[in-house]
Short mmCIF file of C-alpha atoms in Angstrom, two decimals:
data_model
loop_
_atom_site.label_atom_id
_atom_site.label_comp_id
_atom_site.label_asym_id
_atom_site.label_seq_id
_atom_site.Cartn_x
_atom_site.Cartn_y
_atom_site.Cartn_z
CA UNK A 105 -15.69 11.92 -16.94
CA UNK A 106 -14.72 8.29 -16.92
CA UNK A 107 -13.83 6.64 -13.62
CA UNK A 108 -10.35 6.02 -14.95
CA UNK A 109 -9.81 9.74 -15.56
CA UNK A 110 -10.46 10.34 -11.86
CA UNK A 111 -7.30 8.42 -11.00
CA UNK A 112 -4.49 10.94 -10.53
CA UNK A 113 -1.77 9.25 -12.53
CA UNK A 114 1.68 10.52 -11.63
CA UNK A 115 4.16 12.09 -14.06
CA UNK A 116 5.02 8.63 -15.34
CA UNK A 117 1.37 7.78 -15.78
CA UNK A 118 1.48 5.33 -12.88
CA UNK A 119 -0.17 4.74 -9.51
CA UNK A 120 0.86 2.25 -6.81
CA UNK A 121 -1.52 -0.64 -6.26
CA UNK A 122 -1.78 -2.67 -3.09
CA UNK A 123 -3.02 -6.26 -3.31
CA UNK A 124 -4.75 -7.51 -0.19
CA UNK A 125 -5.97 -11.05 0.36
CA UNK A 126 -9.74 -10.78 0.47
CA UNK A 127 -10.11 -13.66 2.90
CA UNK A 128 -7.31 -13.14 5.42
CA UNK A 129 -6.78 -9.40 5.04
CA UNK A 130 -3.06 -10.01 4.64
CA UNK A 131 -1.30 -7.47 2.45
CA UNK A 132 0.29 -9.48 -0.31
CA UNK A 133 2.25 -7.05 -2.42
CA UNK A 134 2.57 -3.58 -3.86
CA UNK A 135 3.10 -2.99 -7.55
CA UNK A 136 2.41 -0.28 -10.10
CA UNK A 137 -0.39 0.23 -12.56
CA UNK A 138 -0.76 2.38 -15.62
CA UNK A 139 -4.02 3.25 -17.26
CA UNK A 140 -4.12 0.20 -19.47
CA UNK A 141 -3.34 -2.20 -16.65
CA UNK A 142 -6.12 -0.78 -14.51
CA UNK A 143 -8.57 -0.96 -17.41
CA UNK A 144 -7.67 -4.60 -18.03
CA UNK A 145 -7.81 -5.43 -14.32
CA UNK A 146 -11.27 -3.92 -14.09
CA UNK A 147 -12.52 -5.54 -17.28
CA UNK A 148 -11.29 -9.07 -16.59
CA UNK A 149 -11.20 -9.09 -12.77
CA UNK A 150 -7.64 -10.37 -12.96
CA UNK A 151 -4.78 -8.27 -11.64
CA UNK A 152 -2.60 -6.74 -14.33
CA UNK A 153 0.26 -4.46 -13.28
CA UNK A 154 2.86 -2.38 -15.05
CA UNK A 155 6.37 -3.70 -14.65
CA UNK A 156 8.73 -0.77 -14.31
CA UNK A 157 11.78 -3.00 -14.64
CA UNK A 158 10.55 -4.72 -17.79
CA UNK A 159 8.64 -1.69 -19.03
CA UNK A 160 5.62 -3.68 -20.08
CA UNK A 161 2.26 -4.97 -18.85
CA UNK A 162 2.63 -7.70 -16.29
CA UNK A 163 -0.28 -10.09 -15.98
CA UNK A 164 0.25 -11.28 -12.43
CA UNK A 165 0.78 -15.03 -12.53
CA UNK A 166 1.68 -15.11 -16.22
CA UNK A 167 4.79 -17.16 -15.42
CA UNK A 168 4.08 -18.48 -11.94
CA UNK A 169 0.40 -19.29 -12.36
CA UNK A 170 -0.19 -17.30 -9.21
CA UNK A 171 -2.91 -15.15 -10.69
CA UNK A 172 -5.01 -12.79 -8.61
CA UNK A 173 -8.78 -12.77 -9.03
CA UNK A 174 -10.03 -9.33 -8.19
CA UNK A 175 -12.93 -9.09 -5.77
CA UNK A 176 -12.93 -5.33 -5.32
CA UNK A 177 -11.09 -2.22 -6.53
CA UNK A 178 -10.80 0.77 -4.20
CA UNK A 179 -9.30 4.25 -4.48
CA UNK A 180 -8.14 6.40 -1.59
CA UNK A 181 -9.18 9.96 -0.81
CA UNK A 182 -6.25 11.80 -2.29
CA UNK A 183 -5.67 8.94 -4.62
CA UNK A 184 -2.17 8.01 -3.65
CA UNK A 185 -3.01 4.41 -4.32
CA UNK A 186 -5.33 1.76 -5.66
CA UNK A 187 -6.36 -1.13 -3.42
CA UNK A 188 -7.19 -4.51 -4.92
CA UNK A 189 -8.87 -7.09 -2.75
CA UNK A 190 -7.98 -10.38 -4.37
CA UNK A 191 -8.17 -14.13 -4.22
CA UNK A 192 -4.59 -15.31 -4.55
CA UNK A 193 -4.12 -18.47 -6.62
CA UNK A 194 -1.76 -20.92 -4.96
CA UNK A 195 -1.72 -18.79 -1.82
CA UNK A 196 1.58 -17.34 -3.01
CA UNK A 197 1.98 -13.74 -4.14
CA UNK A 198 5.73 -13.28 -3.71
CA UNK A 199 8.37 -14.30 -6.25
CA UNK A 200 10.32 -15.74 -3.31
CA UNK A 201 7.60 -18.38 -2.91
CA UNK A 202 6.05 -16.80 0.16
CA UNK A 203 2.44 -15.83 0.72
CA UNK A 204 3.22 -12.15 1.03
CA UNK A 205 6.03 -9.92 -0.14
CA UNK A 206 5.98 -8.33 3.32
CA UNK A 207 7.82 -11.22 4.93
CA UNK A 208 10.35 -9.14 6.84
CA UNK A 209 9.59 -7.51 10.15
CA UNK A 210 11.66 -4.98 12.07
CA UNK A 211 12.82 -6.49 15.36
CA UNK A 212 15.45 -4.92 17.58
CA UNK A 213 17.03 -3.01 14.74
CA UNK A 214 17.05 -5.85 12.21
CA UNK A 215 14.78 -6.98 9.38
CA UNK A 216 13.83 -10.50 10.40
CA UNK A 217 12.21 -12.94 7.98
CA UNK A 218 9.05 -14.21 9.62
CA UNK A 219 7.32 -16.11 6.81
CA UNK A 220 8.17 -19.53 5.40
CA UNK A 221 8.86 -20.27 1.75
CA UNK A 222 5.81 -22.27 0.65
CA UNK A 223 7.29 -23.29 -2.70
CA UNK A 224 10.82 -22.96 -3.97
CA UNK A 225 11.15 -20.32 -6.69
CA UNK A 226 12.96 -22.88 -8.87
CA UNK A 227 9.79 -24.95 -8.80
CA UNK A 228 7.66 -21.94 -9.61
CA UNK A 229 9.73 -20.46 -12.40
CA UNK A 230 12.11 -23.24 -13.39
CA UNK A 231 10.71 -24.15 -16.78
CA UNK A 232 13.61 -23.89 -19.15
CA UNK B 159 24.72 -1.91 7.72
CA UNK B 160 21.87 -0.33 9.62
CA UNK B 161 18.35 -1.60 9.01
CA UNK B 162 17.43 1.83 7.72
CA UNK B 163 20.11 1.69 5.05
CA UNK B 164 18.46 -1.44 3.71
CA UNK B 165 15.41 0.56 2.75
CA UNK B 166 15.72 1.52 -0.92
CA UNK B 167 14.78 5.17 -0.73
CA UNK B 168 13.74 6.57 -4.09
CA UNK B 169 15.36 9.52 -5.84
CA UNK B 170 13.48 11.88 -3.52
CA UNK B 171 14.59 9.90 -0.48
CA UNK B 172 11.08 8.59 0.08
CA UNK B 173 9.21 5.30 0.28
CA UNK B 174 5.44 4.74 0.38
CA UNK B 175 4.06 3.46 3.66
CA UNK B 176 0.81 1.59 4.08
CA UNK B 177 -1.00 1.80 7.41
CA UNK B 178 -3.13 -1.24 8.23
CA UNK B 179 -5.41 -1.55 11.22
CA UNK B 180 -3.82 -4.25 13.36
CA UNK B 181 -7.15 -5.47 14.70
CA UNK B 182 -9.45 -5.44 11.67
CA UNK B 183 -6.89 -5.76 8.89
CA UNK B 184 -8.49 -2.80 7.12
CA UNK B 185 -6.09 -0.72 5.07
CA UNK B 186 -6.35 2.78 6.49
CA UNK B 187 -4.14 4.95 4.34
CA UNK B 188 -1.02 5.31 2.26
CA UNK B 189 1.47 8.08 2.88
CA UNK B 190 5.18 8.70 2.35
CA UNK B 191 8.15 8.37 4.64
CA UNK B 192 11.65 9.71 4.52
CA UNK B 193 14.53 8.41 6.54
CA UNK B 194 13.87 10.63 9.52
CA UNK B 195 10.17 9.82 9.68
CA UNK B 196 10.89 6.08 9.64
CA UNK B 197 13.53 6.46 12.35
CA UNK B 198 11.10 8.41 14.54
CA UNK B 199 8.28 5.95 13.85
CA UNK B 200 10.50 3.08 14.87
CA UNK B 201 11.87 4.84 17.93
CA UNK B 202 8.57 6.08 19.35
CA UNK B 203 6.14 3.51 17.92
CA UNK B 204 4.00 6.37 16.66
CA UNK B 205 3.49 6.87 12.93
CA UNK B 206 5.36 9.83 11.48
CA UNK B 207 5.15 10.48 7.76
CA UNK B 208 6.65 12.94 5.32
CA UNK B 209 4.15 15.38 3.92
CA UNK B 210 5.02 16.01 0.30
CA UNK B 211 2.53 18.86 0.05
CA UNK B 212 3.80 20.64 3.15
CA UNK B 213 7.39 19.45 2.70
CA UNK B 214 7.85 18.61 6.35
CA UNK B 215 7.52 15.81 8.88
CA UNK B 216 3.93 14.96 9.61
CA UNK B 217 3.23 13.38 12.96
CA UNK B 218 0.02 11.57 12.17
CA UNK B 219 -2.68 12.94 14.46
CA UNK B 220 -0.79 16.13 15.31
CA UNK B 221 -3.88 18.18 14.47
CA UNK B 222 -6.67 15.62 14.58
CA UNK B 223 -5.54 13.63 17.59
CA UNK B 224 -5.92 10.54 15.43
CA UNK B 225 -2.49 9.18 16.18
CA UNK B 226 -1.37 5.74 15.10
CA UNK B 227 0.37 3.47 17.61
CA UNK B 228 2.66 1.19 15.68
CA UNK B 229 2.43 -2.52 16.44
CA UNK B 230 4.71 -3.75 13.68
CA UNK B 231 6.86 -2.44 10.83
CA UNK B 232 7.34 -4.60 7.73
CA UNK B 233 9.28 -4.26 4.50
CA UNK B 234 8.49 -6.00 1.24
CA UNK B 235 10.82 -8.14 -0.86
CA UNK B 236 11.84 -5.59 -3.43
CA UNK B 237 11.15 -2.85 -0.95
CA UNK B 238 8.55 -0.94 -2.86
CA UNK B 239 6.85 -0.15 0.40
CA UNK B 240 6.78 -0.13 4.17
CA UNK B 241 3.84 -1.68 5.99
CA UNK B 242 2.80 -0.36 9.38
CA UNK B 243 0.34 -2.36 11.43
CA UNK B 244 -1.23 0.19 13.75
CA UNK B 245 -3.80 0.88 16.40
CA UNK B 246 -5.77 3.85 15.11
CA UNK B 247 -6.81 6.37 17.74
CA UNK B 248 -10.43 7.42 17.35
CA UNK B 249 -10.96 4.75 14.71
CA UNK B 250 -10.50 7.45 12.08
CA UNK B 251 -7.51 7.61 9.76
CA UNK B 252 -8.92 9.74 6.94
CA UNK B 253 -9.03 13.53 6.92
CA UNK B 254 -12.61 13.20 5.64
CA UNK B 255 -13.58 11.73 9.01
CA UNK B 256 -13.84 8.17 7.78
CA UNK B 257 -12.14 5.08 9.16
CA UNK B 258 -10.14 4.48 6.00
CA UNK B 259 -8.98 6.65 3.14
CA UNK B 260 -10.04 3.83 0.82
CA UNK B 261 -13.72 4.68 1.08
CA UNK B 262 -14.48 4.55 -2.64
CA UNK B 263 -15.15 1.35 -4.50
CA UNK B 264 -15.42 0.81 -8.23
CA UNK B 265 -18.95 -0.32 -9.12
CA UNK B 266 -20.29 -0.45 -12.64
CA UNK B 267 -17.85 2.10 -13.92
CA UNK B 268 -18.20 4.57 -11.04
CA UNK B 269 -16.33 5.27 -7.83
CA UNK B 270 -18.97 4.80 -5.16
CA UNK B 271 -18.49 5.99 -1.58
CA UNK B 272 -19.15 3.01 0.67
CA UNK B 273 -18.01 4.26 4.07
CA UNK B 274 -19.79 6.65 6.43
CA UNK B 275 -18.28 9.82 7.84
CA UNK B 276 -17.77 9.03 11.53
CA UNK B 277 -16.95 12.58 12.53
CA UNK B 278 -17.30 15.78 10.55
CA UNK B 279 -13.93 17.24 9.53
CA UNK B 280 -15.02 20.59 10.95
CA UNK B 281 -15.25 18.90 14.34
CA UNK B 282 -11.86 17.27 13.88
CA UNK B 283 -9.92 20.24 12.58
CA UNK B 284 -12.11 23.20 13.42
CA UNK B 285 -9.96 24.76 16.10
CA UNK B 286 -9.23 28.26 14.95
#
């Protein structure tokens, strides 16, 4: 059996994937993968996800340049998720221009933004 | 609007939650939360998940003693996931007796177990 057949794809053929910064350990983002995206990620050592909103492969950084070089791919025991340890180009994983998508923290009953915007999204995506 | 209403629960009323060791940064596990489990986690600073297999609240460590004290709760930008930064009792999060559930790594087309069993599951759960 191929390693990719050991991944318990859900009914939609997807599995969540966590991207973690290999240097800092910071969790950068969570996205989804289908079989093809995991195969490509493994083959090229560049993170490729499946965009559920756009219903197509999403090569992370294809628009922003913020690609993720994959250092390591891990699978958990009951295979709820894939873990990618990555080197994050530009130090920005989030479409809001922040390092991590997890930039809100629960404090006294409110989600408080704790992380600065490192680059304005208009500067990242504004090429029209 | 309450902070908990800002969490975009899926059709099943669930959201995936990642538990990360607050000290080492290691990703320990991924599980699911429903509204009640997140409320309890926030109130008591102890991780409570929703067991999809048992269809009930799952107080992490209720059988194993490997509870998770919650240091921080984070939410990502498009709210695909909750992140818990935790202190892991016993240093074991996985039901296999390992520190992390992500104990398999992809190497040359195979999932290779890289982490030692710290305590035999029979010693963790064997109380009959």
